[in-house]
mmCIF file of C-alpha atoms and ligand atoms in Angstrom:
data_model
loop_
_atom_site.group_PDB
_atom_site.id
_atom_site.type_symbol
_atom_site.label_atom_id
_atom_site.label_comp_id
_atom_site.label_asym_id
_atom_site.label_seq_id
_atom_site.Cartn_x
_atom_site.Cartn_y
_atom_site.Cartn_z
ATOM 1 C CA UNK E 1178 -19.074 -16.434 -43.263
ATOM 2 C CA UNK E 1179 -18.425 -19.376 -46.244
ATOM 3 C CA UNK E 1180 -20.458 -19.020 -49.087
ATOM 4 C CA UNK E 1181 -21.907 -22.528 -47.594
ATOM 5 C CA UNK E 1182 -22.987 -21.287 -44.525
ATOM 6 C CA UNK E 1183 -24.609 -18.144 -45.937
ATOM 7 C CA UNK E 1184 -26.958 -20.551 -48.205
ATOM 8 C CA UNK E 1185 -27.935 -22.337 -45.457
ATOM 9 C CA UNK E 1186 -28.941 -18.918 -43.993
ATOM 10 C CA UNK E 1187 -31.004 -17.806 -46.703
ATOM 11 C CA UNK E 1188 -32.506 -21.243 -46.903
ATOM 12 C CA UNK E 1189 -33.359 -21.261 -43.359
ATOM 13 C CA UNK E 1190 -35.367 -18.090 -43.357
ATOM 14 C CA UNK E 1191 -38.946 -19.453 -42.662
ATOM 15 C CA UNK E 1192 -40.245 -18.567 -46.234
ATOM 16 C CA UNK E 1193 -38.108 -21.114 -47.305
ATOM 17 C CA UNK E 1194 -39.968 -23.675 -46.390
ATOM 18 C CA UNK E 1195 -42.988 -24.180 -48.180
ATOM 19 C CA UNK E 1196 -45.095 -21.380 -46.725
ATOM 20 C CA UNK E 1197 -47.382 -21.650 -49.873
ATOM 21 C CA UNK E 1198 -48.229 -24.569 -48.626
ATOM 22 C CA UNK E 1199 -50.258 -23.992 -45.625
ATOM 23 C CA UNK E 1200 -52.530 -22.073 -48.241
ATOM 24 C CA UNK E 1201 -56.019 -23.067 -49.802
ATOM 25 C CA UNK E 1202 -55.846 -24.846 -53.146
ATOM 26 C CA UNK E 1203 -52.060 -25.560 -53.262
ATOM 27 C CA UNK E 1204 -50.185 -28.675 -53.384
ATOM 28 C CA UNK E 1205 -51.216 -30.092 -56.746
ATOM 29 C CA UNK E 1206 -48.848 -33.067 -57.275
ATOM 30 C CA UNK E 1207 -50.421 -34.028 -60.771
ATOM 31 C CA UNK E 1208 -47.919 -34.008 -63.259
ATOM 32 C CA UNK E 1209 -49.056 -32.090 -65.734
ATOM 33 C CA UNK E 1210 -46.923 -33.928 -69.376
ATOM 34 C CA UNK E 1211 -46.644 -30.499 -70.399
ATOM 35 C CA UNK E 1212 -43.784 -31.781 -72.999
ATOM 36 C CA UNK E 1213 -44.879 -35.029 -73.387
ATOM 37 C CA UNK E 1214 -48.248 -34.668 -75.079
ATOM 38 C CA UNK E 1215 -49.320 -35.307 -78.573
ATOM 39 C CA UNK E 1216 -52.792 -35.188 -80.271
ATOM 40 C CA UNK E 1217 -53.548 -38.561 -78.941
ATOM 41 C CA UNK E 1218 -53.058 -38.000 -75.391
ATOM 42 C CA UNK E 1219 -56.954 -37.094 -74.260
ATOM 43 C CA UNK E 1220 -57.842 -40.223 -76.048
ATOM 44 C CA UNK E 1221 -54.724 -42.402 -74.769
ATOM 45 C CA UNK E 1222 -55.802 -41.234 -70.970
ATOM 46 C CA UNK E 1223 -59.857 -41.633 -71.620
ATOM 47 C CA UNK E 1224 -58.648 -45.226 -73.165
ATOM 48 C CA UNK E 1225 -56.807 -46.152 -69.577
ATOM 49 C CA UNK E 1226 -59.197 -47.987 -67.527
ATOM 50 C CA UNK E 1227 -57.256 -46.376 -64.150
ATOM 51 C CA UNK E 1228 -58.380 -42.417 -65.491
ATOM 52 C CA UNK E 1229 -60.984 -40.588 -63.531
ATOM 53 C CA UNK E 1230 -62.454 -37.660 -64.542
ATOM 54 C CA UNK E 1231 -63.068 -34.411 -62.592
ATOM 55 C CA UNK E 1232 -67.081 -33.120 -63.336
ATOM 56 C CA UNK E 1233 -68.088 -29.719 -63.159
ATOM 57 C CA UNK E 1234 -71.614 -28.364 -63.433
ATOM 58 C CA UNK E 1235 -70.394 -24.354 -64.512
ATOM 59 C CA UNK E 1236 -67.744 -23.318 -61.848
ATOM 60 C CA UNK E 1237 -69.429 -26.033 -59.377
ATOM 61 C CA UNK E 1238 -67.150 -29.574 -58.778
ATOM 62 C CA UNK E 1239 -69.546 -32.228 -58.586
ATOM 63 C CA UNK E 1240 -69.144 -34.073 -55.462
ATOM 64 C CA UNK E 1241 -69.719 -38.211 -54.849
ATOM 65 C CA UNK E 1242 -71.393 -38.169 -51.236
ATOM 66 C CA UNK E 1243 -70.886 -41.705 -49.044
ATOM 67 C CA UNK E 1244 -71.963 -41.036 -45.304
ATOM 68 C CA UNK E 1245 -69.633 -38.333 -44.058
ATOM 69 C CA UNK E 1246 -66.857 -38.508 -47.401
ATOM 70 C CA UNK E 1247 -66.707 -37.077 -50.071
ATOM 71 C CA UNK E 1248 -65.365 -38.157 -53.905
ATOM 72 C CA UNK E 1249 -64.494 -35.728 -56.259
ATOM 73 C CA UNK E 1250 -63.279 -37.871 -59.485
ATOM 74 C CA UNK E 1251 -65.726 -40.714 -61.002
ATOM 75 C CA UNK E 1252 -64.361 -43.224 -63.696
ATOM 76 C CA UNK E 1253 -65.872 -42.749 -67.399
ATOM 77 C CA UNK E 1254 -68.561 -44.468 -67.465
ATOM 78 C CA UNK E 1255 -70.142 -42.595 -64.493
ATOM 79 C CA UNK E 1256 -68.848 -39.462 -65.827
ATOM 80 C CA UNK E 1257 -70.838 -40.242 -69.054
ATOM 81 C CA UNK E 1258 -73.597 -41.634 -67.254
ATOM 82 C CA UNK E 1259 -73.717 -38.075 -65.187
ATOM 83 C CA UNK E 1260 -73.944 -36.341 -68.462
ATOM 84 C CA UNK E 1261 -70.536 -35.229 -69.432
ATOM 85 C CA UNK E 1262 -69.838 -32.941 -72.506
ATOM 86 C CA UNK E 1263 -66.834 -34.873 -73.916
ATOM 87 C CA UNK E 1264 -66.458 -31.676 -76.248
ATOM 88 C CA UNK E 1265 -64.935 -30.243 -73.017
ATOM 89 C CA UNK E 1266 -62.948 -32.891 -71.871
ATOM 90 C CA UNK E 1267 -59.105 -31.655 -71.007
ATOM 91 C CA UNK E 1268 -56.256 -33.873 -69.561
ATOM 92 C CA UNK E 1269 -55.059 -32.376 -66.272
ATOM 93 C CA UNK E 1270 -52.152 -34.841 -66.159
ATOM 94 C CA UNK E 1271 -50.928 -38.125 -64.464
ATOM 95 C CA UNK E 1272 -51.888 -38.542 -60.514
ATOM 96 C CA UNK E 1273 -50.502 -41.414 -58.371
ATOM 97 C CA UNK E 1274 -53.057 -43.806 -59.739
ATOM 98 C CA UNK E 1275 -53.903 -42.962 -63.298
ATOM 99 C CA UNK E 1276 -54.876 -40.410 -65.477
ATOM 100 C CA UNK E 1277 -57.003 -37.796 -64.187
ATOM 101 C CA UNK E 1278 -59.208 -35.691 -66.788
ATOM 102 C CA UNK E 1279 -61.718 -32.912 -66.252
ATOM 103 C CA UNK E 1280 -64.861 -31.901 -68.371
ATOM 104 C CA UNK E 1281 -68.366 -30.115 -68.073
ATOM 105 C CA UNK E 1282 -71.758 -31.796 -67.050
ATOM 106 C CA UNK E 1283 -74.971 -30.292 -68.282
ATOM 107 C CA UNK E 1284 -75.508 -27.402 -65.056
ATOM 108 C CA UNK E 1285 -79.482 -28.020 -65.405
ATOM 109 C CA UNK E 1286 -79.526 -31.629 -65.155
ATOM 110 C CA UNK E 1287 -80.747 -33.527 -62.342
ATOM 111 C CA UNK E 1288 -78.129 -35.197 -60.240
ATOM 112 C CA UNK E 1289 -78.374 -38.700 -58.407
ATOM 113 C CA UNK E 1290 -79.172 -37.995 -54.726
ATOM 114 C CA UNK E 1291 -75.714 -39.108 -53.844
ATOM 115 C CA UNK E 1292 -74.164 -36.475 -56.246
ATOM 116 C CA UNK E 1293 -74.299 -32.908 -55.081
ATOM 117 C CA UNK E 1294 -72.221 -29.497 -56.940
ATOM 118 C CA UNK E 1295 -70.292 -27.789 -54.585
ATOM 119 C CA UNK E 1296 -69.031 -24.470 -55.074
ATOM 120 C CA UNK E 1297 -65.205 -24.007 -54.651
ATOM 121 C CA UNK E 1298 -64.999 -22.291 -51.691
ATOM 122 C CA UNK E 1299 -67.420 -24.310 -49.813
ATOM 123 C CA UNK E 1300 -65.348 -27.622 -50.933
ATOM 124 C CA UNK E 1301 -61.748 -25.853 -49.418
ATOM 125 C CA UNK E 1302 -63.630 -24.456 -46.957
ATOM 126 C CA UNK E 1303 -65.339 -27.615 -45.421
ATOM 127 C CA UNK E 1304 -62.524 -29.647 -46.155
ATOM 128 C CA UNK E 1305 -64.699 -32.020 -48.216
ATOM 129 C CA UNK E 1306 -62.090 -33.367 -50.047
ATOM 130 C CA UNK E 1307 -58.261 -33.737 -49.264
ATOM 131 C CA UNK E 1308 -55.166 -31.220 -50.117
ATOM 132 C CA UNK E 1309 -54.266 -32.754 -53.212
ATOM 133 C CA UNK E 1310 -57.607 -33.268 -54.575
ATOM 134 C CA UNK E 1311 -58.535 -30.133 -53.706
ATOM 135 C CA UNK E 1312 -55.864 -28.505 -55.531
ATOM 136 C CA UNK E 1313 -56.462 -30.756 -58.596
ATOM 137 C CA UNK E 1314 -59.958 -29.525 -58.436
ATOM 138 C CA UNK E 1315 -58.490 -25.985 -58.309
ATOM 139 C CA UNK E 1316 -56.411 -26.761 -61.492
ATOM 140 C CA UNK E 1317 -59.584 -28.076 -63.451
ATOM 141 C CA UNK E 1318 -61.845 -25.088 -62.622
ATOM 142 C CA UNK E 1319 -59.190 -22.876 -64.005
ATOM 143 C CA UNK E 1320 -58.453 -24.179 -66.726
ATOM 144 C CA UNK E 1321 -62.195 -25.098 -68.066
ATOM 145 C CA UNK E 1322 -63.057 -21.956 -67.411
ATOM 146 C CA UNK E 1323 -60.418 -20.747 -69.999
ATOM 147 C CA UNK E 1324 -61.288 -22.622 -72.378
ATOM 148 C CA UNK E 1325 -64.870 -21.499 -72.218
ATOM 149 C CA UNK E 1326 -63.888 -18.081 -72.408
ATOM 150 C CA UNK E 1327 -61.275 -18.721 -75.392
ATOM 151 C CA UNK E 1328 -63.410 -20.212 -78.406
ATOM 152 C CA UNK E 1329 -62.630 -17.799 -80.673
ATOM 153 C CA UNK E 1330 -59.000 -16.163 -81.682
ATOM 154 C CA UNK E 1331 -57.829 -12.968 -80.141
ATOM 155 C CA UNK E 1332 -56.034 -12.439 -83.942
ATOM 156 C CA UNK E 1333 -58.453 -13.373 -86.643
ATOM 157 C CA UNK E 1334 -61.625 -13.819 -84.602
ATOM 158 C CA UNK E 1335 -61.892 -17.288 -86.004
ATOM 159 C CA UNK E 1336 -62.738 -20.368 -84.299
ATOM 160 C CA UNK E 1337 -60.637 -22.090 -82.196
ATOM 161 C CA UNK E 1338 -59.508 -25.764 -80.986
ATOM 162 C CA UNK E 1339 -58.044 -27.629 -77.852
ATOM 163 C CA UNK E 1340 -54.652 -28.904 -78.385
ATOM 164 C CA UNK E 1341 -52.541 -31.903 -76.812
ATOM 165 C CA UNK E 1342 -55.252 -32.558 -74.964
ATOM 166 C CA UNK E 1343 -56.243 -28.977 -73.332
ATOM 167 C CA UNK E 1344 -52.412 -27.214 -73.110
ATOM 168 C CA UNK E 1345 -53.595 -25.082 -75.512
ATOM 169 C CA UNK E 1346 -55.728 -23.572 -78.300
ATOM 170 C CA UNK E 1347 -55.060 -23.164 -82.106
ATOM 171 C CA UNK E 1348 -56.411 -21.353 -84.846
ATOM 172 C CA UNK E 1349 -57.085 -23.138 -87.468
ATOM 173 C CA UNK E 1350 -57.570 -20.039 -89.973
ATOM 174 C CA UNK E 1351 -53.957 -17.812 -88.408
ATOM 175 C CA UNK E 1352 -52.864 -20.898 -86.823
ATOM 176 C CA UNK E 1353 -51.862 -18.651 -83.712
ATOM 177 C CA UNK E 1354 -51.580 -20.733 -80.678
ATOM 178 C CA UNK E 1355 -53.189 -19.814 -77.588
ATOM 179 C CA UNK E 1356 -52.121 -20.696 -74.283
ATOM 180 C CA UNK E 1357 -54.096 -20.920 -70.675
ATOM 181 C CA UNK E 1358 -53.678 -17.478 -69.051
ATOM 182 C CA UNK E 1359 -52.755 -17.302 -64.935
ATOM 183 C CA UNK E 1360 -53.741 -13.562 -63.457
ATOM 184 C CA UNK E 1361 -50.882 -12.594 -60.819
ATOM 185 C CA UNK E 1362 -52.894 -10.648 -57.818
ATOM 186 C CA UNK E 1363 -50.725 -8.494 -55.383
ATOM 187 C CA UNK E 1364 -51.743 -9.267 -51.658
ATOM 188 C CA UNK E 1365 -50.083 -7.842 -48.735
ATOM 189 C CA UNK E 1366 -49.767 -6.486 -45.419
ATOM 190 C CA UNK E 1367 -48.367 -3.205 -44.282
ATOM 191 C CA UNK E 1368 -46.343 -3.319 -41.266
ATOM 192 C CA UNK E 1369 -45.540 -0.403 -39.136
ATOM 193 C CA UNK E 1370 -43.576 -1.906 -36.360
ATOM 194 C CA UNK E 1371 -46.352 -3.612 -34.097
ATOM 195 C CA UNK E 1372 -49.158 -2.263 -36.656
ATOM 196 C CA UNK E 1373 -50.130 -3.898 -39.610
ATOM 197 C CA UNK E 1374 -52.793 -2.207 -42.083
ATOM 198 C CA UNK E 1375 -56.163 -4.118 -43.056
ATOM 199 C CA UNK E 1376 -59.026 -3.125 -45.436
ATOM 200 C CA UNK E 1377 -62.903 -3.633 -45.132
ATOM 201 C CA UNK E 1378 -64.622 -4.428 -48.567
ATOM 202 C CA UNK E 1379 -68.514 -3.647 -48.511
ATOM 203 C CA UNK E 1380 -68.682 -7.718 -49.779
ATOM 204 C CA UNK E 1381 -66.953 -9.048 -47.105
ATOM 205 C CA UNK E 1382 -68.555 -11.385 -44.212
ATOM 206 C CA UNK E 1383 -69.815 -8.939 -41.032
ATOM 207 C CA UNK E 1384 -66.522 -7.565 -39.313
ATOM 208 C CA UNK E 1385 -64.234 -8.851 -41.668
ATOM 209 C CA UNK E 1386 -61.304 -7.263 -42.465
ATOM 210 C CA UNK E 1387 -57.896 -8.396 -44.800
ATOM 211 C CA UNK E 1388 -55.119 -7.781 -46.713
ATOM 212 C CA UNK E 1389 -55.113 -4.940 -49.435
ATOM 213 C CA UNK E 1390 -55.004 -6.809 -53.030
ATOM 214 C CA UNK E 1391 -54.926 -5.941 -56.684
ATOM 215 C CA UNK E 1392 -53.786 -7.079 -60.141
ATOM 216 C CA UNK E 1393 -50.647 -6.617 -61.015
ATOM 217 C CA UNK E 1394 -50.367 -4.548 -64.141
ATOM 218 C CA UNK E 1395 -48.244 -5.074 -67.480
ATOM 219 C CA UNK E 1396 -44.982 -4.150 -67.207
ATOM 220 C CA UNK E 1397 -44.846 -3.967 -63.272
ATOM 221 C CA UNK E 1398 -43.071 -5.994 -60.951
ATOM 222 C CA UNK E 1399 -44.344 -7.370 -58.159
ATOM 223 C CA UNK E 1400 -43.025 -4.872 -55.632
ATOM 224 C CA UNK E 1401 -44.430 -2.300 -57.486
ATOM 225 C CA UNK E 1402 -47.886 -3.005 -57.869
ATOM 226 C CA UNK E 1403 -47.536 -3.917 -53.537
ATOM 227 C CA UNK E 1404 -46.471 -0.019 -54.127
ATOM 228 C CA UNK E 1405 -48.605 1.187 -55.812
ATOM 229 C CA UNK E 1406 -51.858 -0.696 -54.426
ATOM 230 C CA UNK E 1407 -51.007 0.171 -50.981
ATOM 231 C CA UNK E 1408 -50.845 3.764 -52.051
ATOM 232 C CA UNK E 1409 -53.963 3.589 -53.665
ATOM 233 C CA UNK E 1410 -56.160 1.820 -51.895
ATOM 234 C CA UNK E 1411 -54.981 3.345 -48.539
ATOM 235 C CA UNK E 1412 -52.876 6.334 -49.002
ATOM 236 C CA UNK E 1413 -49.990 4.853 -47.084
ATOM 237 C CA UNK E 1414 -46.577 4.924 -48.789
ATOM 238 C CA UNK E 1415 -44.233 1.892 -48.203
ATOM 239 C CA UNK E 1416 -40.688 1.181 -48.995
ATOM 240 C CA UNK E 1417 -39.172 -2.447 -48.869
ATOM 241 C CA UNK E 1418 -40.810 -5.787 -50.173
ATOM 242 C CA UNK E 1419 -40.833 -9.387 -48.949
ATOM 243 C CA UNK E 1420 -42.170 -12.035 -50.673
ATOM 244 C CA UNK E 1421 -43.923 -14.901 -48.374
ATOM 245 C CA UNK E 1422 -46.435 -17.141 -50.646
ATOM 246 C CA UNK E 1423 -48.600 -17.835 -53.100
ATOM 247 C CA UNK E 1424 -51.954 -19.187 -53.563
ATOM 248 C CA UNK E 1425 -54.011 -20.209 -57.223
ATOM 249 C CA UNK E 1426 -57.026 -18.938 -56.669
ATOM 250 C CA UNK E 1427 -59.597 -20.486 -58.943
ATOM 251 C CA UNK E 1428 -62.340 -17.646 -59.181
ATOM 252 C CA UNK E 1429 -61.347 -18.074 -62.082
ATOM 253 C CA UNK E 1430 -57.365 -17.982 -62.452
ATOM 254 C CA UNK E 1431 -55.769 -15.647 -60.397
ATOM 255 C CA UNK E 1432 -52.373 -16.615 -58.570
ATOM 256 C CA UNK E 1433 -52.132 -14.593 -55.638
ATOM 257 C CA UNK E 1434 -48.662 -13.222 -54.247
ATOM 258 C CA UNK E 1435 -48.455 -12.674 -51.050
ATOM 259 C CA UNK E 1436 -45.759 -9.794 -48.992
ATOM 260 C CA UNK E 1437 -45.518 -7.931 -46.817
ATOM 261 C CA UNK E 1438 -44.123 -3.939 -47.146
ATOM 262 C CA UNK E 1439 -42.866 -1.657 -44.758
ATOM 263 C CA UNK E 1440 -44.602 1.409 -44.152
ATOM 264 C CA UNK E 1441 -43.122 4.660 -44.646
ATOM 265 C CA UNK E 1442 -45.889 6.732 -43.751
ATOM 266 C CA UNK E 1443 -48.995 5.738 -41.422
ATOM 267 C CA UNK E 1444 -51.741 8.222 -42.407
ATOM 268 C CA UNK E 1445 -54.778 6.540 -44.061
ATOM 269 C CA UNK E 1446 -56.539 8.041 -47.158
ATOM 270 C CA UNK E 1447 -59.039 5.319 -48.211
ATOM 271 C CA UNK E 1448 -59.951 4.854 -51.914
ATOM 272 C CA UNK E 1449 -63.764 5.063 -50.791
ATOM 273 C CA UNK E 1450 -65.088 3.114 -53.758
ATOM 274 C CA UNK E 1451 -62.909 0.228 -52.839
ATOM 275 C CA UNK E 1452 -62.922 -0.009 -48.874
ATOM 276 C CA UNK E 1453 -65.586 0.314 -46.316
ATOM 277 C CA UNK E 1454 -62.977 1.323 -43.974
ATOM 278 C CA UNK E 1455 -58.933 0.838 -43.569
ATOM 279 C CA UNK E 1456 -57.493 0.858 -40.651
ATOM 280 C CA UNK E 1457 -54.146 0.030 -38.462
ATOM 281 C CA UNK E 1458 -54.591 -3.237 -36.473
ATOM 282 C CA UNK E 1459 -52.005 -3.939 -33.471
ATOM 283 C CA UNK E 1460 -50.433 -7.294 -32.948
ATOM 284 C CA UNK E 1461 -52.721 -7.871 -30.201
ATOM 285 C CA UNK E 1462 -55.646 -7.091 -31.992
ATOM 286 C CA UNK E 1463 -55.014 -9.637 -34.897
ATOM 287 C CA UNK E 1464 -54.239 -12.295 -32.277
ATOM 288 C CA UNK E 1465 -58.139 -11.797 -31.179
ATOM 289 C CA UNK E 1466 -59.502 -11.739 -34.565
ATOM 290 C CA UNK E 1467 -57.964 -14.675 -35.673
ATOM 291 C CA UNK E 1468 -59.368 -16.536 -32.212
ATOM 292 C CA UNK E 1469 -62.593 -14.852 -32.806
ATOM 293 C CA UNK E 1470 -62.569 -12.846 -29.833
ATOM 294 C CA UNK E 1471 -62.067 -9.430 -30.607
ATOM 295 C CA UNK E 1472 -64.567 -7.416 -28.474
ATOM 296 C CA UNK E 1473 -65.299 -5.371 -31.761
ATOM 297 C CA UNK E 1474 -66.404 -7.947 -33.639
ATOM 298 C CA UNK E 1475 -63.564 -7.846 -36.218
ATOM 299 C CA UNK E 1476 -62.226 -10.518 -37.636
ATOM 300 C CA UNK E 1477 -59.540 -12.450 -39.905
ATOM 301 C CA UNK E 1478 -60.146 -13.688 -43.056
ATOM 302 C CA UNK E 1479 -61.308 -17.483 -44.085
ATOM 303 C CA UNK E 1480 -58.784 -20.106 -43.276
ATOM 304 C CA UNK E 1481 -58.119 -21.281 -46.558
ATOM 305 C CA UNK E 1482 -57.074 -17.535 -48.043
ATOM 306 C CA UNK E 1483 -53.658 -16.288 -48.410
ATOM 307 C CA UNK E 1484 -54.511 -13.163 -46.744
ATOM 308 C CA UNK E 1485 -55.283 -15.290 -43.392
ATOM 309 C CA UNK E 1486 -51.419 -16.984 -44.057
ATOM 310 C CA UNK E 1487 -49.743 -13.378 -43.622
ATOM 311 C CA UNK E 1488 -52.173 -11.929 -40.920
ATOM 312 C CA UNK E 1489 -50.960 -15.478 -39.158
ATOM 313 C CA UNK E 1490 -47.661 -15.192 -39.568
ATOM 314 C CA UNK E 1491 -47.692 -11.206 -38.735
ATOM 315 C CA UNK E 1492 -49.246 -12.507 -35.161
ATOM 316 C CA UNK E 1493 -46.586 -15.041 -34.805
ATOM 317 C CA UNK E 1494 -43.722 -12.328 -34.778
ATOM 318 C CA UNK E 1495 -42.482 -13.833 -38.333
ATOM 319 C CA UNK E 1496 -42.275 -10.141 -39.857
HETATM 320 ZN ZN1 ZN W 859 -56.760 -16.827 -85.711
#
């Protein structure tokens, strides 16, 4: 085989396309500046009659309601007029048609009738807005949600300020710089052959079951901490690792990485303060649970999670 041909091999493996895409809160096209920003930029943007600004009442997007659509940007004037905190205002980046900025509204405030706050989930969920928006919206929630949490310096305990418009923090006492933080989460599916091993959080929606998950831990690799969580959470050992997608997950800043591992051993010892129950689910099985007709009453996970994306492509014969 040329070297040619075995590219276009690897390349034509299915992952290769964008399976991340078919996720929940990805394909954010903004561009973000990263290296072209100064201490001007939040102004410069703000100052561009075309930039919108993406409101958020706590981890709630506020949402423009007109008949059966949805808006989820406003230009500044509403956004002041809705109460924004300009303190909090952070450029996101450029979108196709301007600048697009996010910042915090008061969260007690009463809204226009028009204007509702719409948790995350319930937004992706419902489909309120579209993919792009939706992933911008994703972007903003994260990153507010640092900067709430990052006021003061991990050094010197001292105060802290936005820089270049929200890429950062400084220090104005250490001048250490502090940048936005993304937590990678582990996700994946077992597979034994025809099997594939779920878990059953007490949280979860009635029947519910999905993909084991945890953080991955400093100075792990991703394989590892599938490794290591597997054996954990379920007992099961597992050998080999393939990588099929990721997700951002905005609860607050987690970026989920989804594989699959193959099992090496198929008895179950559940971590019993983690999981309700763990089981093995046949190919069949998962077929009915994603149609919602699994005479048990189990079923798949949300559309818009990652975990749905593997059980889907598990059914499909993909893995
Ligand atoms: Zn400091």
């Amino acid at each position: 085989m040329t070297s040619q041909a075995q590219k276009r091999l690897l390349f034509e493996h299915p992952y290769f396309g964008d399976t991340s895409a078919l996720n929940g809160f990805s394909g954010n096209r903004l561009d973000r500046l990263s290296e072209h920003r100064s201490e001007n930029s939040l102004a410069d943007a703000l100052a561009d009659p075309a930039a919108r600004v993406l409101l958020f009442a706590g981890d709630r997007a506020l949402l423009q309601f007109d008949g059966g659509s949805a808006r989820g940007v406003f230009d500044v004037a509403t956004a002041d007029a809705l109460g924004l905190d300009r303190g909090t205002l952070i450029l996101l980046g450029t979108g196709r048609d301007g600048p697009r900025l996010a910042g915090l509204v008061d969260a007690e405030r009463a809204m226009p009738g028009d204007v509702k706050a719409v948790d995350l989930r319930s937004l992706a969920l419902q489909g309120l807005l579209g993919q792009e928006d939706t992933s911008a919206v994703a972007h903003a929630r994260s990153l507010l949600a640092w900067h709430g949490s990052h006021r003061f310096c991990a050094r010197c305990g001292a105060a802290t300020e936005p820089r270049g418009g929200g890429v950062r923090r400084e220090c104005a006492a250490c001048g250490a710089q502090h940048f936005p933080r993304v937590d990678p989460v582990a996700i994946m599916l077992a597979i034994d052959g025809d099997r594939c091993l779920l878990g059953r959080q007490a949280r979860f929606a009635p029947g519910v079951y999905s993909a084991l998950a945890g953080f991955i831990e400093p100075g792990e690799t991703i394989e590892g901490a599938v490794r290591r969580e597997i054996r954990e959470e379920s007992g099961v050992v597992v050998g080999r690792v393939a990588y099929h997608s990721s997700q951002p997950w905005p609860f607050p800043s987690s970026l989920m990485i989804g594989c699959f591992a193959e099992a090496l051993s198929t008895d179950i010892r559940r971590d019993e303060t983690e999981l309700e129950d763990c089981r093995w689910f046949s190919r069949d099985e998962i077929r009915l649970m994603i149609a919602g007709t699994h005479p048990d009453g189990f079923a798949a996970p949300q559309k818009i999670a990652i975990a749905r994306s593997l059980i889907a492509s598990f059914a499909a014969e993909e893995v």
